[in-house]
Tab-separated table of C-alpha atoms and ligand atoms in Angstrom:
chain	number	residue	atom	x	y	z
U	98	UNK	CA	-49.467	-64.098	-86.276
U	99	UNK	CA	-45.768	-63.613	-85.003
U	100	UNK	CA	-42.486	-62.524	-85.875
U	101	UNK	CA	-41.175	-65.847	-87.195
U	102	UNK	CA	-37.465	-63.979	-88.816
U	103	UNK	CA	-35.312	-61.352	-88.514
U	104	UNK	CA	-33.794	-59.564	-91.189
U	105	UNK	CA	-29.698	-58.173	-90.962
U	106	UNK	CA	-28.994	-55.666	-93.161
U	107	UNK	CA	-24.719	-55.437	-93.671
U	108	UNK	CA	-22.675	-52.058	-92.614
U	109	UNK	CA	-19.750	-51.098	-95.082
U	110	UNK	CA	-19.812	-54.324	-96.213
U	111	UNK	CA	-20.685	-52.663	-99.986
U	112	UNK	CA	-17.427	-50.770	-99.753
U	113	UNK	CA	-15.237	-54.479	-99.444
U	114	UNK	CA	-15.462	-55.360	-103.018
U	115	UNK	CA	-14.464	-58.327	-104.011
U	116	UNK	CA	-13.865	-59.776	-100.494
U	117	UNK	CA	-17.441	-58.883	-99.970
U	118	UNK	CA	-18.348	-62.763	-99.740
U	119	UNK	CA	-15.553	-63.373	-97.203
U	120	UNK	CA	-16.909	-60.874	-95.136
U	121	UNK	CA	-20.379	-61.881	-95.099
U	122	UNK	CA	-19.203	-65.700	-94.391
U	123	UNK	CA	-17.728	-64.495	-91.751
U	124	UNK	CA	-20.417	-62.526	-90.157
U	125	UNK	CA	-22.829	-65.308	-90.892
U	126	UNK	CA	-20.418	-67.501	-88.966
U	127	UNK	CA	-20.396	-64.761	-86.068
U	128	UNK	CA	-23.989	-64.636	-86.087
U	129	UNK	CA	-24.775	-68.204	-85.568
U	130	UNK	CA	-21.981	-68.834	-82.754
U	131	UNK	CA	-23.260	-65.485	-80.980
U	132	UNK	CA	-26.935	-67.327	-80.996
U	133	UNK	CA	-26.030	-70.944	-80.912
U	134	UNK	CA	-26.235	-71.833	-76.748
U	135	UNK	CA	-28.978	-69.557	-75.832
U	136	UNK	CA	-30.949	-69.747	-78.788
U	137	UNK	CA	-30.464	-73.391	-80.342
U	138	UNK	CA	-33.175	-73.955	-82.550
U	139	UNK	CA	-32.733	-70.590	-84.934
U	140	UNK	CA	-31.196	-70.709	-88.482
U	141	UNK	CA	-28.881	-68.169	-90.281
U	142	UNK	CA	-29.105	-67.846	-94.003
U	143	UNK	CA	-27.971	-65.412	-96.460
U	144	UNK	CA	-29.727	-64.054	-99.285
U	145	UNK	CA	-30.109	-61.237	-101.627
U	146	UNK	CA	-27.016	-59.441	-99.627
U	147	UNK	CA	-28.362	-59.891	-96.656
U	148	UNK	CA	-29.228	-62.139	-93.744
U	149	UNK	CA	-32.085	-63.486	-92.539
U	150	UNK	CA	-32.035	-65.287	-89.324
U	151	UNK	CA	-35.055	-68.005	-88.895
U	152	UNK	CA	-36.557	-67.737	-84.867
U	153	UNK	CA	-38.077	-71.066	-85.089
U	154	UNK	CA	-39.922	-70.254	-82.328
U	155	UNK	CA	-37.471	-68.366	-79.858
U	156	UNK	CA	-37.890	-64.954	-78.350
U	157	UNK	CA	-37.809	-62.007	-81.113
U	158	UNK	CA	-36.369	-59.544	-78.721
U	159	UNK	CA	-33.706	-61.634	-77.480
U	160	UNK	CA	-32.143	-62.496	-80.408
U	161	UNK	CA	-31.804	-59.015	-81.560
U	162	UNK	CA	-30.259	-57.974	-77.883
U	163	UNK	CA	-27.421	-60.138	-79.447
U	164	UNK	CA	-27.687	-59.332	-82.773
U	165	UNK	CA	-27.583	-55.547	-81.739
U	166	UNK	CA	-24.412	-55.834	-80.712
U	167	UNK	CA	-22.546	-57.664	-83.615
U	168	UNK	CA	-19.699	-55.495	-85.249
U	169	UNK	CA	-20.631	-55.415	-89.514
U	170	UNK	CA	-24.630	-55.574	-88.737
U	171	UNK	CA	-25.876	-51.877	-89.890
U	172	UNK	CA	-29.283	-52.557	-88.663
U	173	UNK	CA	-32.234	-55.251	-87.797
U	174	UNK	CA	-35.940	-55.663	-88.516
U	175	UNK	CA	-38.052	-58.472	-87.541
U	176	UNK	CA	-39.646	-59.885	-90.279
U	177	UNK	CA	-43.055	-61.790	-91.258
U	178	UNK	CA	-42.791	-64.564	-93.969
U	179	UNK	CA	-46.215	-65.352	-95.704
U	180	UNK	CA	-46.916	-67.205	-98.701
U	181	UNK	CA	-48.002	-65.438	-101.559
U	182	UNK	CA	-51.596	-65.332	-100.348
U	183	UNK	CA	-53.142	-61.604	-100.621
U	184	UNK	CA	-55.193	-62.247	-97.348
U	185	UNK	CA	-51.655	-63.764	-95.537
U	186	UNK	CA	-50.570	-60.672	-96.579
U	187	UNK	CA	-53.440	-58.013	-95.612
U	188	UNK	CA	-53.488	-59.888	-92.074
U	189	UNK	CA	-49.557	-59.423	-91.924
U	190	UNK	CA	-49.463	-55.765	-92.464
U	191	UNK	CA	-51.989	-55.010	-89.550
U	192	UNK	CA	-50.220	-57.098	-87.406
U	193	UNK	CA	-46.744	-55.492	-88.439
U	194	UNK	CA	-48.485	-52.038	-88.104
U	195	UNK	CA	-49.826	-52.015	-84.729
U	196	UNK	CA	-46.114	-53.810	-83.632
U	197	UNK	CA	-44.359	-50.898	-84.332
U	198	UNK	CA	-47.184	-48.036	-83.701
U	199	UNK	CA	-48.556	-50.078	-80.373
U	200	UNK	CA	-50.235	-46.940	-79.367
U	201	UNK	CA	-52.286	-46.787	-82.853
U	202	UNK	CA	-51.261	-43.594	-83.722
U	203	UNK	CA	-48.980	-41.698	-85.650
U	204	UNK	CA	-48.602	-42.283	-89.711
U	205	UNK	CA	-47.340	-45.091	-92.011
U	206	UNK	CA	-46.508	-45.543	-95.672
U	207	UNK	CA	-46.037	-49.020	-97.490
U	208	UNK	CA	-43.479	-49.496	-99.936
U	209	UNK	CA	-44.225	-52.966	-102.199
U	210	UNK	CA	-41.887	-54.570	-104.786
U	211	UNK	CA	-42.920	-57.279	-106.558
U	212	UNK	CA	-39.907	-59.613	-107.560
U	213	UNK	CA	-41.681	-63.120	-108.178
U	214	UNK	CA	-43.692	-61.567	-111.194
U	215	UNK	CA	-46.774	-64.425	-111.418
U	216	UNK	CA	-48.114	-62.724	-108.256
U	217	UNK	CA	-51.226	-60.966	-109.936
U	218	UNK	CA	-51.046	-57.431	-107.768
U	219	UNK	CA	-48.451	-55.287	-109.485
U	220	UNK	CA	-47.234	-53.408	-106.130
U	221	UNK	CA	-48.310	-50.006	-107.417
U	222	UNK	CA	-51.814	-51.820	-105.925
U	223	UNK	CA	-50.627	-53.822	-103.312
U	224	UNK	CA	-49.600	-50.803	-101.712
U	225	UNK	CA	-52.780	-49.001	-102.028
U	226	UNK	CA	-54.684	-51.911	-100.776
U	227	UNK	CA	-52.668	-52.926	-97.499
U	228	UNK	CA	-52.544	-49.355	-96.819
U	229	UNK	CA	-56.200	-49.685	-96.877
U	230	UNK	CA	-56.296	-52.616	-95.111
U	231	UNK	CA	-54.487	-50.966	-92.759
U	232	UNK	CA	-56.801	-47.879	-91.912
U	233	UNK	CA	-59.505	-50.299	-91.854
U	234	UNK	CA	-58.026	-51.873	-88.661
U	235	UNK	CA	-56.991	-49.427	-86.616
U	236	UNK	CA	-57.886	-46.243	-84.249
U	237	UNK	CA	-55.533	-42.749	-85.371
U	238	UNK	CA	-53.205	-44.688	-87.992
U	239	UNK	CA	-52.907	-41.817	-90.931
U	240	UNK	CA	-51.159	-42.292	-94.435
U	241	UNK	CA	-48.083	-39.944	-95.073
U	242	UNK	CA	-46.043	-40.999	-97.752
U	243	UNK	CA	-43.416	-38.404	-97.546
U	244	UNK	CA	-42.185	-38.299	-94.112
U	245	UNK	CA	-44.020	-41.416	-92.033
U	246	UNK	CA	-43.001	-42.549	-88.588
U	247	UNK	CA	-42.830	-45.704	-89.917
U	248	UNK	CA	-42.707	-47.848	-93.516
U	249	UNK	CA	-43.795	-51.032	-93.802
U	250	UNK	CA	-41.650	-52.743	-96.631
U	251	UNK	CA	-43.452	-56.091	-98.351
U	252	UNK	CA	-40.853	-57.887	-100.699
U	253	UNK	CA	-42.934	-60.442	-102.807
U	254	UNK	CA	-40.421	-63.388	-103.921
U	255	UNK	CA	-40.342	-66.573	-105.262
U	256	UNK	CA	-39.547	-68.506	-101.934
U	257	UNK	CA	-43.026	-66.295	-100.313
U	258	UNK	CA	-43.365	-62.470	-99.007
U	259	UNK	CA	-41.506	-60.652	-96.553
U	260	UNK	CA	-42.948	-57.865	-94.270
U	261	UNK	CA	-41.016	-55.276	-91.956
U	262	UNK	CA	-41.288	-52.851	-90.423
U	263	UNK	CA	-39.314	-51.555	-87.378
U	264	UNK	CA	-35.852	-50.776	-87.494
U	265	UNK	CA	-33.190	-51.105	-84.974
U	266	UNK	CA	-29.908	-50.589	-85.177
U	267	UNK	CA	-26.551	-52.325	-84.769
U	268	UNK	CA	-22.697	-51.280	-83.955
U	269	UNK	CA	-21.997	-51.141	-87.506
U	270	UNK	CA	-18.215	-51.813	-88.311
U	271	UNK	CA	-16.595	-55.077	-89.963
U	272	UNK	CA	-17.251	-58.666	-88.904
U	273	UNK	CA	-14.796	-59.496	-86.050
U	274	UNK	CA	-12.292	-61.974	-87.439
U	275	UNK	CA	-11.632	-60.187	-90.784
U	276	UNK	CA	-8.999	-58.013	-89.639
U	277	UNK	CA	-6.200	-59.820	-88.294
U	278	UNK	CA	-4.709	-59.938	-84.423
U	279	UNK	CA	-3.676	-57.229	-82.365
U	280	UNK	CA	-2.285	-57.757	-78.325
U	281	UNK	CA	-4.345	-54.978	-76.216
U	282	UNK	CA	-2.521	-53.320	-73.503
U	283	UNK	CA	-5.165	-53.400	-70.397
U	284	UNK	CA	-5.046	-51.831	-67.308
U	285	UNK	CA	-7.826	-51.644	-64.457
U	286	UNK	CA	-8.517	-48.111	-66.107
U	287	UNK	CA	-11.640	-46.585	-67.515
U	288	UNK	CA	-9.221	-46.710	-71.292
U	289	UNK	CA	-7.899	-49.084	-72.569
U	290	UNK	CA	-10.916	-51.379	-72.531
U	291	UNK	CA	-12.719	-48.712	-74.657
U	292	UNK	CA	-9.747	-48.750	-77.066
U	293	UNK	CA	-10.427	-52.373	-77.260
U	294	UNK	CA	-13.744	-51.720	-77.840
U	295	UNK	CA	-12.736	-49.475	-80.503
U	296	UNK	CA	-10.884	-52.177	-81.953
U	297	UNK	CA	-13.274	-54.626	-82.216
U	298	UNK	CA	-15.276	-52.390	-84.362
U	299	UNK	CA	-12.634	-52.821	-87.443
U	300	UNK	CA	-12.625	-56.314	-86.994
U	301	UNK	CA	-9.600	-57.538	-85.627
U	302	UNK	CA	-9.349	-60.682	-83.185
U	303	UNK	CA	-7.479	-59.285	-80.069
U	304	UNK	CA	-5.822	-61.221	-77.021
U	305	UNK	CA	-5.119	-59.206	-74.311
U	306	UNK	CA	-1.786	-58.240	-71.874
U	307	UNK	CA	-1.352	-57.216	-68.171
U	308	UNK	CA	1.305	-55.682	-65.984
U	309	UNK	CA	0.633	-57.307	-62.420
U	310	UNK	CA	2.803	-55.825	-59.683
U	311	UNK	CA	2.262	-58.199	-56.426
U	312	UNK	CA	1.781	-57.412	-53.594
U	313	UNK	CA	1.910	-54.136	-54.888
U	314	UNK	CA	-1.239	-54.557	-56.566
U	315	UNK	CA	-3.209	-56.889	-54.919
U	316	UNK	CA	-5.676	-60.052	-55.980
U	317	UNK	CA	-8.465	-57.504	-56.780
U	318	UNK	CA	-6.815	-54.942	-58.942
U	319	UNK	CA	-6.077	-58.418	-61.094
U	320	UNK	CA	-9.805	-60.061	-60.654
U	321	UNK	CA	-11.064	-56.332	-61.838
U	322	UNK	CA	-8.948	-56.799	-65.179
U	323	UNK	CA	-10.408	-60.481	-65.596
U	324	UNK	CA	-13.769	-59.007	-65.470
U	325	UNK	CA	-12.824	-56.688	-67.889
U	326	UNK	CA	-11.579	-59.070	-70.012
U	327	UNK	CA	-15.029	-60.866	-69.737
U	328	UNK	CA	-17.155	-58.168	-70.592
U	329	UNK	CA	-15.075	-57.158	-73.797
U	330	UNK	CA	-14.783	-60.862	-75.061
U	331	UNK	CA	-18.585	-60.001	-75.276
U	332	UNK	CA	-17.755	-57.820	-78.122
U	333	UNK	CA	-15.219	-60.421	-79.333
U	334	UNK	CA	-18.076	-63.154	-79.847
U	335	UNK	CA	-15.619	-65.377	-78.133
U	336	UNK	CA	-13.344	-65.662	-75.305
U	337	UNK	CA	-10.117	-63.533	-74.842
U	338	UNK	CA	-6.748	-64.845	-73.841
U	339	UNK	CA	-5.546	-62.219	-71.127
U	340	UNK	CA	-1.757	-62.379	-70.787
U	341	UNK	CA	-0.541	-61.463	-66.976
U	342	UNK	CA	2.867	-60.636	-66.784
U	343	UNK	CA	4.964	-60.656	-63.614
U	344	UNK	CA	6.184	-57.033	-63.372
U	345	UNK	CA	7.340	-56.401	-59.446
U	346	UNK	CA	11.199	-56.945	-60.623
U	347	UNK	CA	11.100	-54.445	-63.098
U	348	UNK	CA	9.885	-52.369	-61.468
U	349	UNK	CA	12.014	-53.227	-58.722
U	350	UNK	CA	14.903	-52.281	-60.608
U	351	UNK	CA	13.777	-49.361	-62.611
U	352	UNK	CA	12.765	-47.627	-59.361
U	353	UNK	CA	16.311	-48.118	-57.872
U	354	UNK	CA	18.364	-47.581	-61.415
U	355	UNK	CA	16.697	-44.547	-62.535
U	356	UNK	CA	15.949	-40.923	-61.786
U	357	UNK	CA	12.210	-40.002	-60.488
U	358	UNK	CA	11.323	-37.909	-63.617
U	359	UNK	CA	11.851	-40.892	-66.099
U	360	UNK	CA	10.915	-43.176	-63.965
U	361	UNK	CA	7.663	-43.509	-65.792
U	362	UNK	CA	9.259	-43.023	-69.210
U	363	UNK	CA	10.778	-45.941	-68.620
U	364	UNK	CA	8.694	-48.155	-66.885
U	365	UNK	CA	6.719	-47.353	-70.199
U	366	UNK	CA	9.767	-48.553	-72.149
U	367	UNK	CA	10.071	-51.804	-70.950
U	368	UNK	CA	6.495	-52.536	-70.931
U	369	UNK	CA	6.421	-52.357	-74.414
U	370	UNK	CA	9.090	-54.228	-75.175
U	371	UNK	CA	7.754	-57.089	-73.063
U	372	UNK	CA	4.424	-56.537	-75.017
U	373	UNK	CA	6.344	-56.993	-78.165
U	374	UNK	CA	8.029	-59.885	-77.309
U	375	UNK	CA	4.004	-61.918	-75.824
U	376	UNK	CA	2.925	-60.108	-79.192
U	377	UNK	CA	5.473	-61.927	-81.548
U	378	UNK	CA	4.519	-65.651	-79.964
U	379	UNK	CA	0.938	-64.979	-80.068
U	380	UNK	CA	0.907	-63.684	-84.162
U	381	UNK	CA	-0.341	-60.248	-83.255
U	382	UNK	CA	0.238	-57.777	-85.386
U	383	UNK	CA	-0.298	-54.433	-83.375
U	384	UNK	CA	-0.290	-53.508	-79.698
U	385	UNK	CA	-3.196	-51.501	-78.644
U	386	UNK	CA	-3.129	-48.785	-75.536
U	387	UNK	CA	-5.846	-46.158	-74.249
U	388	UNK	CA	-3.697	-43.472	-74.742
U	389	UNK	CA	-5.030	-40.026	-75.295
U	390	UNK	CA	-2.808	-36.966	-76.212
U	391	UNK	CA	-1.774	-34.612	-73.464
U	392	UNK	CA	-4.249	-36.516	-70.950
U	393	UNK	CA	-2.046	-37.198	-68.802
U	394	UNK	CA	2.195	-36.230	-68.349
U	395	UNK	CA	3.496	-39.549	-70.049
U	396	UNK	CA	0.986	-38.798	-73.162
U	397	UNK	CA	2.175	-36.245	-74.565
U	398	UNK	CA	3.973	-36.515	-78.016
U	399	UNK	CA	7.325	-35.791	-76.674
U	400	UNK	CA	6.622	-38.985	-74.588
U	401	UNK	CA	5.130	-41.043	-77.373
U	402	UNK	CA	8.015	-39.984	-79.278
U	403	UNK	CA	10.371	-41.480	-76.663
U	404	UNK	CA	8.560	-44.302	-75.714
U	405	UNK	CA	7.773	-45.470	-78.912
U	406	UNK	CA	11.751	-45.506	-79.994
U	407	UNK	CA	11.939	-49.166	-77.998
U	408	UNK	CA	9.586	-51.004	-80.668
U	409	UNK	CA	9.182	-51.138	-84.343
U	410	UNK	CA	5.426	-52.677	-84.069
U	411	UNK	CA	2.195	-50.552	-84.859
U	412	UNK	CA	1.190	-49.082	-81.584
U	413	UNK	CA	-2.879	-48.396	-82.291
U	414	UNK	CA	-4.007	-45.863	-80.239
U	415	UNK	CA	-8.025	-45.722	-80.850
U	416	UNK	CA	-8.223	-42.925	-78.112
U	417	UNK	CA	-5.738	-40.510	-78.828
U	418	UNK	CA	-7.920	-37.624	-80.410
U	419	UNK	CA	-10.652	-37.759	-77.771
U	420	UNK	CA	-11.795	-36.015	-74.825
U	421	UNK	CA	-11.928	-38.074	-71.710
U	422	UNK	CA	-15.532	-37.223	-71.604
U	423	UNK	CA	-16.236	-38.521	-74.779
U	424	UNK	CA	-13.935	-42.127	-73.860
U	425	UNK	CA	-16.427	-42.157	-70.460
U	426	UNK	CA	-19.345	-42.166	-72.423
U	427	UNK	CA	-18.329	-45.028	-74.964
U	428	UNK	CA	-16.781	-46.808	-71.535
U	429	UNK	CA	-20.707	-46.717	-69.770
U	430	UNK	CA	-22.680	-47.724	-73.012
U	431	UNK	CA	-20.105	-50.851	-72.946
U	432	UNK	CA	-20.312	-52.012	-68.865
U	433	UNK	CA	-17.484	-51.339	-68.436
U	434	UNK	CA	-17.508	-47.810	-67.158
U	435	UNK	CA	-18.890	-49.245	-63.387
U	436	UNK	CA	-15.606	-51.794	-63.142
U	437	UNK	CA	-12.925	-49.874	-64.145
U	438	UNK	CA	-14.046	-46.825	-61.519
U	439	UNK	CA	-13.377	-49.219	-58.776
U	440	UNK	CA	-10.402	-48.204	-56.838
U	441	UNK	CA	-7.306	-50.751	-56.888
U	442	UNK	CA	-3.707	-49.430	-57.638
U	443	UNK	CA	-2.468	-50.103	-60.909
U	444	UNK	CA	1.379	-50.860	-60.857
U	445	UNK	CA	1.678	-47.332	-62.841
U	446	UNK	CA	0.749	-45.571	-59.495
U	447	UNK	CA	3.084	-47.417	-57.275
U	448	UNK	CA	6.663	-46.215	-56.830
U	449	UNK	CA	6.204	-43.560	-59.009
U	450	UNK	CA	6.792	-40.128	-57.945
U	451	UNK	CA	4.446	-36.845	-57.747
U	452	UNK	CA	6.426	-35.734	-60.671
U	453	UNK	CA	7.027	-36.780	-64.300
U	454	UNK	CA	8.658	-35.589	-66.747
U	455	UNK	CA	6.161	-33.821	-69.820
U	456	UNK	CA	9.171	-33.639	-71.906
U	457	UNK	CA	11.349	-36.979	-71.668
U	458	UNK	CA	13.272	-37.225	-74.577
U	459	UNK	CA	15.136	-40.002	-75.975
U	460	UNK	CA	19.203	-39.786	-75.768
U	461	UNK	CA	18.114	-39.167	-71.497
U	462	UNK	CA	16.229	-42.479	-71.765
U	463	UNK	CA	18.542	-44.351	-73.348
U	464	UNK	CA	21.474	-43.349	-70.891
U	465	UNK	CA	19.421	-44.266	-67.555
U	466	UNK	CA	18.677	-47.690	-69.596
U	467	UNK	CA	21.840	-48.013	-69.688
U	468	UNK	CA	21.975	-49.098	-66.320
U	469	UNK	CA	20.043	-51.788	-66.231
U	470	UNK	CA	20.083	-55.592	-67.758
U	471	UNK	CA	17.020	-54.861	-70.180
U	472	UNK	CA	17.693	-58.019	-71.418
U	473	UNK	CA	17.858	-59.830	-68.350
U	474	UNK	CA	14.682	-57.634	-67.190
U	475	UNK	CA	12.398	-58.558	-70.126
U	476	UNK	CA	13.280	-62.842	-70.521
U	477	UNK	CA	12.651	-63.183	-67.502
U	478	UNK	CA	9.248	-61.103	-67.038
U	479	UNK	CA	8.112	-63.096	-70.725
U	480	UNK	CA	9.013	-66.138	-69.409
U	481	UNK	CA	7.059	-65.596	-66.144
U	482	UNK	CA	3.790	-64.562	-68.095
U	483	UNK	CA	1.036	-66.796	-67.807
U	484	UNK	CA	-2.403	-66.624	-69.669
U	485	UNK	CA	-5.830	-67.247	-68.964
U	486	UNK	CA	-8.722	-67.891	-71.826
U	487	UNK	CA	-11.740	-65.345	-70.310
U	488	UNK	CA	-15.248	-65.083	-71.486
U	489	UNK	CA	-18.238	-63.333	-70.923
U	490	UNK	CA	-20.094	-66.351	-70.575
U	491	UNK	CA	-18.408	-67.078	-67.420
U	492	UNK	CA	-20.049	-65.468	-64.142
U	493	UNK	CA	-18.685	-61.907	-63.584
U	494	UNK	CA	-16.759	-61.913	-59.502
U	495	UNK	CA	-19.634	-61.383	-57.413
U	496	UNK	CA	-17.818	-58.679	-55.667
U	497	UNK	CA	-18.423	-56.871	-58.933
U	498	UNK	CA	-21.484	-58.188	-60.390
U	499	UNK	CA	-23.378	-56.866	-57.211
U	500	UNK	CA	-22.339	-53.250	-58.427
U	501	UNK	CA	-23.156	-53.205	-62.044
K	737	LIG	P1	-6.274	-46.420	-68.580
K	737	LIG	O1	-7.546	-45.780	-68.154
K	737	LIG	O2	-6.435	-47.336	-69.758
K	737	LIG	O3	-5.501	-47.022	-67.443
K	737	LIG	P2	-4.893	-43.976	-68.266
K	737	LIG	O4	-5.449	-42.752	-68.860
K	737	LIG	O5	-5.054	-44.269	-66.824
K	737	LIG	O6	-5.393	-45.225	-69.126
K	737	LIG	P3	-2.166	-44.762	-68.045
K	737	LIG	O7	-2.483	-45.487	-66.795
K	737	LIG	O8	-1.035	-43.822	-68.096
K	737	LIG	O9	-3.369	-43.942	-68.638
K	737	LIG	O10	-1.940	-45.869	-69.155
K	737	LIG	C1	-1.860	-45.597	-70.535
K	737	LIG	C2	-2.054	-46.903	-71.277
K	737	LIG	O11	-0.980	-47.821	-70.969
K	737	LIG	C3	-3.307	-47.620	-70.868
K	737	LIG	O12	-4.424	-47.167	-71.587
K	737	LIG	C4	-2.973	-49.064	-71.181
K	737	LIG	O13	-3.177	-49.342	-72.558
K	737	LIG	C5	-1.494	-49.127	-70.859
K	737	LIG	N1	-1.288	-49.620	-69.484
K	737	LIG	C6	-1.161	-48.902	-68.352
K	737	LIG	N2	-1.015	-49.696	-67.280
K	737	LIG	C7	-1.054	-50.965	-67.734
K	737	LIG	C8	-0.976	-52.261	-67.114
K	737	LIG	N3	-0.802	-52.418	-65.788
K	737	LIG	N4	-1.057	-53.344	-67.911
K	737	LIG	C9	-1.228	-53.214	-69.238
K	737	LIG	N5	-1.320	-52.036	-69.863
K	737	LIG	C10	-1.234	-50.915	-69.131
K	738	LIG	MG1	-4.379	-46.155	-65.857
């Protein structure tokens, strides 16, 4: 006997309403194209508000490494599915028993419900007896029915009986693809690909956008964002379209037209609005940056406040109430901690000088803008920006694979 399904139980999904169904077409449809090339032969169904994905013979474990990491799964158990045969059954539980207690210790409790009704034990007995069953079987297995380490749950339907029994657990979160498109800002930096992360988790579809300074910033501070890219689009379920724009000019031309202290105010300013303007062709709703209040000098709320002036879109910023310790954290449980530590310059750190301003505010920003052809600056940086569809399936640079 083997683990022939695997039962996904929803997250939130209860709290959606009358969209409910949407949302569980659309995890069902994340579910099978997460599976579909490694694991061909396996079959998603839904049923009862929940899923049940059919192994047909592949790997238990390896489908619920993907599974696991699904935004809108709650959790996953594998499952047995028996006929309605007592003895099936009595074999099942031992087997499901000594799966999840391999060391045949430690206490169980079985919990039976009885939905097809012609089955003749009512599961006040069917409990008692697999428990039974159970002790029979094995070495230091007790009964505790109020606080077990584990509880094996035996669902008897029409369609035939379901055993499980250990419980893993996924990201939780919506179904990516429910929540509409937002344009992430990414640098190399250990942030904004956890704010993406972040993202993902409410569902949205994201593409992605990057300042590129050559030869500022060389070929490998640009490779290090691709990989980045990959490893999110992991979280995505599918690839990402990564959006590099052509910034040396601007910044050309902002370091010569304004003031040190502003500098980076500025730089800021026209990023955005060249983010706006890749976010407008592309449908996104929302940009997305890793920024994180009073981390760093152009983060606090006086610059937020004056950087934000330039744009009327949503700026999401998933980050901006937590500790950096707390963002490294999410950033290693991701992979994508060991990337973004590597050291290329990010065209933030060129040009700029040791100081900026904590306090820009926004009539000074609009008079050193005045100088320039923002206009002029921002066409032609759009019109340079090219894009490149990334996924995780796609080998990682060996440069950087040999590190993680
Ligand atoms: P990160 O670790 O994400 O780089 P940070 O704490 O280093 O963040 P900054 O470098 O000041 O902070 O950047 C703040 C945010 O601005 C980033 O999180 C990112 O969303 C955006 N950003 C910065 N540089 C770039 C870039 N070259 N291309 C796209 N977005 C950028
Ligand atoms: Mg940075």
């Amino acid at each position: 006997m083997t683990y022939d399904h695997i039962l996904v139980r929803y997250a939130e999904l209860s709290l959606k309403g009358k969209n409910r169904s949407q949302f569980e077409k659309r995890l069902q449809h994340n579910v099978r194209t997460a599976l579909k090339t490694s694991f061909p032969e396996v079959k998603v169904k839904r049923s009862f508000g929940r899923m049940f994905v059919q192994l047909n013979g592949h790997d238990e474990q390896g489908v619920s490494k993907v599974l696991k990491g699904l935004f809108g799964i709650h959790s996953i158990s594998p499952a047995l599915k028996l006929e309605n045969d007592i003895d099936l059954i009595r074999e099942g539980a031992v087997y499901a028993i000594k799966d999840a207690l391999p060391a045949e210790k430690g206490t169980f409790k079985v919990t039976s419900k009885r939905i097809d009704k012609t089955f003749p034990v009512r599961s006040q007995k069917l409990n008692r007896e697999l428990g039974a069953e159970v002790l029979k079987n094995t070495k230091e297995i007790q009964v505790d029915v109020h606080n077990p380490n584990v509880e094996l749950r035996v669902e008897v339907r029409q369609d035939g009986t379901y055993l499980t029994c250990r419980t893993e657990y996924g990201p939780g979160g919506l179904p990516t693809g429910t929540g509409g498109k937002v344009m992430l800002m990414l640098s190399g930096g250990i942030d904004s690909p956890v704010a993406g992360y972040q993202m993902f988790k409410r569902g949205v579809e994201m593409e992605a956008i990057h300042f590129h300074s050559p030869p500022f910033t060389n070929e490998r501070a640009l490779q290090k964002v691709k990989d980045l890219t990959k490893v999110l689009s992991r979280y995505a379920g599918t690839e990402i379209r990564l959006h590099v724009v052509p910034f040396t000019e601007a910044q050309k031309q902002i370091h010569d037209a304004v003031p040190g202290e502003y500098e980076m105010t500025i730089m800021r300013r026209v990023m955005l609005r060249i983010a706006e303007k890749v976010a407008g062709k592309r449908d996104a709703l929302a940009l997305v940056n890793g920024e994180s209040l009073g981390q760093v000098a152009s983060q606090t709320l006086d610059s937020m406040h004056t950087i934000n002036e330039v744009t009327n879109m949503p700026i999401l910023r998933p980050l901006v109430a937590m500790d950096k310790q707390e963002v490294i954290e999410i950033a290693q449980k991701i992979d994508t901690y060991e990337l973004s530590i590597l050291p290329y310059e990010d065209c933030c750190t060129i040009f700029l000088p040791p100081q900026t301003k904590t306090k820009p505010n926004r009539n000074k920003a609009n008079r050193f803008e005045s100088s320039l052809d923002l206009d002029a600056i921002v066409k032609e940086a759009a019109e340079g920006t090219y894009e490149q569809k990334l996924s995780s399936a796609e080998e990682l640079d060996k440069e950087f694979e040999d590190l993680l």
